[in-house]
Tab-separated table of C-alpha atoms in Angstrom:
chain	number	residue	atom	x	y	z
K	1	ALA	CA	-32.111	-57.924	19.916
K	2	GLN	CA	-30.336	-54.881	18.783
K	3	SER	CA	-28.771	-53.929	15.250
K	4	VAL	CA	-27.312	-51.142	13.537
K	5	THR	CA	-27.249	-50.302	9.900
K	6	GLN	CA	-24.792	-47.617	8.445
K	7	LEU	CA	-25.686	-46.823	4.777
K	8	GLY	CA	-22.464	-46.228	2.877
K	9	SER	CA	-19.280	-47.999	3.684
K	10	HIS	CA	-17.405	-45.001	2.366
K	11	VAL	CA	-18.294	-41.397	2.307
K	12	SER	CA	-16.053	-38.695	0.426
K	13	VAL	CA	-16.369	-34.980	0.977
K	14	SER	CA	-14.445	-32.019	0.148
K	15	GLU	CA	-12.985	-29.819	2.991
K	16	GLY	CA	-15.483	-27.370	4.135
K	17	ALA	CA	-18.365	-29.304	3.020
K	18	LEU	CA	-21.194	-30.819	5.141
K	19	VAL	CA	-20.572	-34.203	6.443
K	20	LEU	CA	-23.448	-36.544	6.825
K	21	LEU	CA	-23.037	-40.337	8.048
K	22	ARG	CA	-26.158	-42.163	8.341
K	23	CYS	CA	-27.186	-44.749	10.921
K	24	ASN	CA	-30.192	-46.558	11.448
K	25	TYR	CA	-31.055	-48.842	14.134
K	26	SER	CA	-33.182	-51.672	15.566
K	27	SER	CA	-33.946	-52.052	19.141
K	28	SER	CA	-36.737	-53.951	21.063
K	29	VAL	CA	-36.155	-51.508	24.022
K	30	PRO	CA	-35.594	-47.639	24.123
K	31	PRO	CA	-32.091	-47.480	22.774
K	32	TYR	CA	-29.023	-45.745	23.860
K	33	LEU	CA	-27.108	-44.659	20.768
K	34	PHE	CA	-23.415	-43.711	19.967
K	35	TRP	CA	-21.056	-42.432	17.541
K	36	TYR	CA	-17.175	-43.399	17.596
K	37	VAL	CA	-14.496	-42.509	15.564
K	38	GLN	CA	-11.570	-44.767	14.986
K	39	TYR	CA	-8.211	-44.033	13.617
K	40	PRO	CA	-6.061	-46.722	12.039
K	41	ASN	CA	-4.551	-49.085	14.433
K	42	GLN	CA	-6.093	-47.182	17.243
K	43	GLY	CA	-9.019	-47.726	19.646
K	44	LEU	CA	-12.512	-46.069	19.443
K	45	GLN	CA	-12.971	-42.521	20.791
K	46	LEU	CA	-16.514	-41.430	21.716
K	47	LEU	CA	-17.926	-38.467	19.637
K	48	LEU	CA	-21.330	-38.216	21.271
K	49	LYS	CA	-24.078	-40.102	22.759
K	50	TYR	CA	-27.985	-40.064	23.315
K	51	THR	CA	-29.199	-41.694	26.251
K	52	THR	CA	-32.635	-39.693	27.278
K	53	GLY	CA	-33.566	-35.924	26.940
K	54	ALA	CA	-32.833	-33.701	24.100
K	55	THR	CA	-32.845	-35.586	20.755
K	56	LEU	CA	-30.178	-33.252	19.206
K	57	VAL	CA	-26.776	-34.011	20.757
K	58	LYS	CA	-23.672	-32.479	20.135
K	59	GLY	CA	-20.384	-33.948	20.557
K	60	ILE	CA	-16.737	-33.166	20.225
K	61	ASN	CA	-14.945	-31.596	17.085
K	62	GLY	CA	-18.201	-30.196	15.855
K	63	PHE	CA	-20.152	-33.035	15.285
K	64	GLU	CA	-23.827	-33.476	16.342
K	65	ALA	CA	-26.454	-36.106	15.667
K	66	GLU	CA	-30.128	-36.321	16.211
K	67	PHE	CA	-32.088	-39.170	17.505
K	68	LYS	CA	-35.347	-39.714	15.375
K	69	LYS	CA	-37.384	-42.256	16.934
K	70	SER	CA	-40.036	-42.276	14.187
K	71	GLU	CA	-37.407	-42.934	11.592
K	72	THR	CA	-35.216	-45.031	13.900
K	73	SER	CA	-32.086	-42.977	12.871
K	74	PHE	CA	-29.114	-41.279	14.539
K	75	HIS	CA	-27.483	-39.585	11.770
K	76	LEU	CA	-24.233	-37.942	12.294
K	77	THR	CA	-23.573	-34.447	10.818
K	78	LYS	CA	-20.846	-31.844	10.728
K	79	PRO	CA	-21.166	-28.680	8.925
K	80	SER	CA	-17.784	-28.128	7.678
K	81	ALA	CA	-15.194	-30.991	7.114
K	82	HIS	CA	-11.570	-30.653	8.117
K	83	MET	CA	-8.795	-32.781	6.769
K	84	SER	CA	-8.240	-34.093	10.041
K	85	ASP	CA	-11.955	-35.734	10.308
K	86	ALA	CA	-10.601	-38.464	7.887
K	87	ALA	CA	-11.172	-41.627	9.777
K	88	GLU	CA	-13.683	-44.494	10.236
K	89	TYR	CA	-16.920	-43.849	11.826
K	90	PHE	CA	-18.949	-46.587	13.990
K	91	CYS	CA	-22.409	-46.036	15.134
K	92	ALA	CA	-23.519	-48.201	18.097
K	93	VAL	CA	-26.542	-49.069	19.899
K	94	SER	CA	-27.289	-50.750	23.478
K	95	GLY	CA	-30.209	-51.027	25.673
K	96	GLY	CA	-31.095	-48.589	28.226
K	97	ALA	CA	-30.553	-48.779	32.050
K	98	GLY	CA	-32.284	-51.726	33.639
K	99	GLY	CA	-32.709	-53.954	30.506
K	100	THR	CA	-30.679	-57.067	29.685
K	101	SER	CA	-28.519	-55.215	26.946
K	102	TYR	CA	-27.875	-52.432	29.108
K	103	GLY	CA	-24.156	-51.866	28.428
K	104	LYS	CA	-23.638	-54.325	25.566
K	105	LEU	CA	-22.742	-52.262	22.337
K	106	THR	CA	-23.626	-53.506	19.049
K	107	PHE	CA	-21.696	-51.681	16.386
K	108	GLY	CA	-22.694	-50.648	12.781
K	109	GLN	CA	-20.465	-51.994	9.954
K	110	GLY	CA	-18.573	-48.532	9.841
K	111	THR	CA	-18.129	-45.670	7.260
K	112	ILE	CA	-14.978	-44.640	6.176
K	113	LEU	CA	-14.845	-40.833	5.674
K	114	THR	CA	-12.495	-39.452	3.331
K	115	VAL	CA	-11.806	-35.817	3.201
K	116	HIS	CA	-10.410	-33.846	-0.271
K	117	PRO	CA	-8.634	-30.808	-0.096
G	1	GLY	CA	-12.000	-38.545	29.608
G	2	ALA	CA	-10.807	-41.617	31.465
G	3	VAL	CA	-7.919	-43.681	30.271
G	4	VAL	CA	-7.838	-47.363	29.283
G	5	SER	CA	-4.544	-48.962	28.450
G	6	GLN	CA	-3.794	-52.055	26.657
G	7	HIS	CA	-0.582	-54.329	26.709
G	8	PRO	CA	1.186	-55.496	24.479
G	9	SER	CA	-0.117	-53.070	21.411
G	10	ARG	CA	1.251	-55.853	19.209
G	11	VAL	CA	2.119	-59.347	19.526
G	12	ILE	CA	3.260	-62.132	17.103
G	13	CYS	CA	3.072	-65.652	18.240
G	14	LYS	CA	3.505	-69.044	16.794
G	15	SER	CA	0.299	-71.463	16.277
G	16	GLY	CA	-0.234	-73.552	19.452
G	17	THR	CA	0.888	-70.908	22.019
G	18	SER	CA	-0.956	-68.940	24.153
G	19	VAL	CA	-1.108	-65.253	24.227
G	20	LYS	CA	-2.159	-62.907	27.200
G	21	ILE	CA	-3.486	-59.369	26.638
G	22	GLU	CA	-3.947	-56.703	29.635
G	23	CYS	CA	-6.388	-54.186	29.751
G	24	ARG	CA	-6.226	-51.479	32.541
G	25	SER	CA	-8.203	-48.543	33.556
G	26	LEU	CA	-5.665	-46.061	34.692
G	27	ASP	CA	-7.605	-43.367	36.664
G	28	PHE	CA	-10.816	-44.959	37.445
G	29	GLN	CA	-12.360	-48.253	38.826
G	30	ALA	CA	-13.989	-50.465	36.048
G	31	THR	CA	-16.670	-52.491	37.337
G	32	THR	CA	-17.208	-54.010	34.000
G	33	MET	CA	-14.906	-54.658	31.101
G	34	PHE	CA	-15.766	-55.770	27.411
G	35	TRP	CA	-13.582	-57.394	24.871
G	36	TYR	CA	-14.050	-57.013	21.405
G	37	ARG	CA	-12.289	-58.275	18.316
G	38	GLN	CA	-12.067	-56.449	14.912
G	39	PHE	CA	-11.239	-58.269	11.679
G	40	PRO	CA	-9.635	-56.168	8.851
G	41	LYS	CA	-12.111	-53.641	7.347
G	42	GLN	CA	-14.816	-54.923	9.502
G	43	SER	CA	-16.787	-53.851	12.530
G	44	LEU	CA	-16.120	-54.712	16.427
G	45	MET	CA	-17.650	-57.798	17.598
G	46	LEU	CA	-18.401	-58.197	21.384
G	47	MET	CA	-16.866	-61.311	22.515
G	48	ALA	CA	-17.405	-61.339	26.391
G	49	THR	CA	-18.596	-59.214	29.182
G	50	SER	CA	-16.220	-59.225	32.339
G	51	ASN	CA	-17.556	-58.078	35.830
G	52	GLU	CA	-14.833	-57.554	38.659
G	53	GLY	CA	-14.813	-60.897	40.880
G	54	SER	CA	-17.257	-62.896	38.818
G	55	LYS	CA	-16.900	-65.310	35.545
G	56	ALA	CA	-17.176	-63.651	32.274
G	57	THR	CA	-20.106	-63.694	30.252
G	58	TYR	CA	-19.628	-64.943	26.661
G	59	GLU	CA	-21.273	-64.026	23.539
G	60	GLN	CA	-22.846	-66.703	21.393
G	61	GLY	CA	-20.242	-68.372	19.322
G	62	VAL	CA	-17.285	-67.342	21.311
G	63	GLU	CA	-15.457	-70.433	22.890
G	64	LYS	CA	-14.888	-69.760	26.486
G	65	ASP	CA	-12.170	-72.229	27.058
G	66	LYS	CA	-10.226	-70.708	24.106
G	67	PHE	CA	-10.391	-67.029	25.163
G	68	LEU	CA	-10.092	-66.961	28.986
G	69	ILE	CA	-10.870	-63.745	30.446
G	70	ASN	CA	-9.942	-62.923	34.101
G	71	HIS	CA	-11.259	-59.841	35.734
G	72	ALA	CA	-9.492	-59.834	39.337
G	73	SER	CA	-9.380	-56.056	40.165
G	74	LEU	CA	-11.313	-53.262	39.482
G	75	THR	CA	-8.803	-51.877	37.211
G	76	LEU	CA	-7.427	-54.949	35.319
G	77	SER	CA	-8.957	-57.488	33.047
G	78	THR	CA	-6.840	-59.897	31.022
G	79	LEU	CA	-7.832	-61.995	27.848
G	80	THR	CA	-5.731	-65.261	27.237
G	81	VAL	CA	-5.750	-66.523	23.779
G	82	THR	CA	-5.015	-70.159	24.453
G	83	SER	CA	-3.543	-72.533	21.646
G	84	ALA	CA	-3.728	-69.799	19.145
G	85	HIS	CA	-4.239	-70.378	15.590
G	86	PRO	CA	-3.945	-68.285	12.372
G	87	GLU	CA	-7.724	-67.595	12.408
G	88	ASP	CA	-7.131	-66.124	15.533
G	89	SER	CA	-5.263	-63.069	14.166
G	90	SER	CA	-7.159	-60.076	14.864
G	91	PHE	CA	-7.362	-56.744	16.429
G	92	TYR	CA	-8.625	-57.195	20.074
G	93	ILE	CA	-9.959	-54.268	21.894
G	94	CYS	CA	-11.250	-53.714	25.262
G	95	SER	CA	-13.283	-51.040	27.013
G	96	ALA	CA	-13.948	-50.246	30.500
G	97	TRP	CA	-17.188	-48.964	32.332
G	98	GLY	CA	-17.458	-47.460	35.624
G	99	GLY	CA	-21.102	-47.782	35.859
G	100	GLY	CA	-21.675	-44.124	36.296
G	101	ALA	CA	-22.788	-41.775	33.428
G	102	TYR	CA	-23.012	-44.230	30.833
G	103	GLU	CA	-19.884	-44.198	28.778
G	104	GLN	CA	-17.423	-46.998	27.736
G	105	TYR	CA	-13.920	-45.863	27.396
G	106	PHE	CA	-12.026	-47.957	24.935
G	107	GLY	CA	-8.319	-49.270	24.911
G	108	PRO	CA	-5.921	-48.400	21.856
G	109	GLY	CA	-6.100	-52.152	20.923
G	110	THR	CA	-3.785	-55.191	20.449
G	111	ARG	CA	-2.886	-56.556	17.034
G	112	LEU	CA	-2.429	-60.305	17.398
G	113	THR	CA	-0.660	-62.251	14.591
G	114	VAL	CA	-0.414	-65.922	14.720
G	115	THR	CA	1.991	-67.508	12.543
């Protein structure tokens, strides 16, 4: 079984400030981890993913996340927020290749990021 | 990245009628497509997994006779909401997976309103 918890349903930052969105996961198998962004009334866009290898992954738009197995975390960060970053962000987990949960994404509850001028 | 389309983007239907939503992968072959629903201010919930040429696999609690899924080709999957009721009103999103370097590509979603 898999689950994802995103701490904080709303995060507000000032433009230029650090963005930190928290994600903790639970998985009975080695996880694949993802961050997606959703703008109003639109589908999801992949920001970044961790499957295997380097635990610090870089994504689009300056975002990055670090897989910490000991903490079962995959927090999303960006050094300097832009107004265009305002959106809803979802963390997701799936099982790795060969497992029964491979390909099935379980999403967190989402975090709405607000960026103030 | 790859492009996935959904049609229609919005639909309003009367209670008791059926609605079909199409999900197409435009520039790649999708061996697997997934259907999700998203209630307002909530996360995405996986409804079913659809593999080309075989029956869909439904998640626990999802009525397969109500949400009919067909994946007749490697570029098209359809979701039909049969005998729709107001509680079926939701945002339905599909995703497509080509099976290669692991990544699901999401469609833009379909807003269904049942009156």
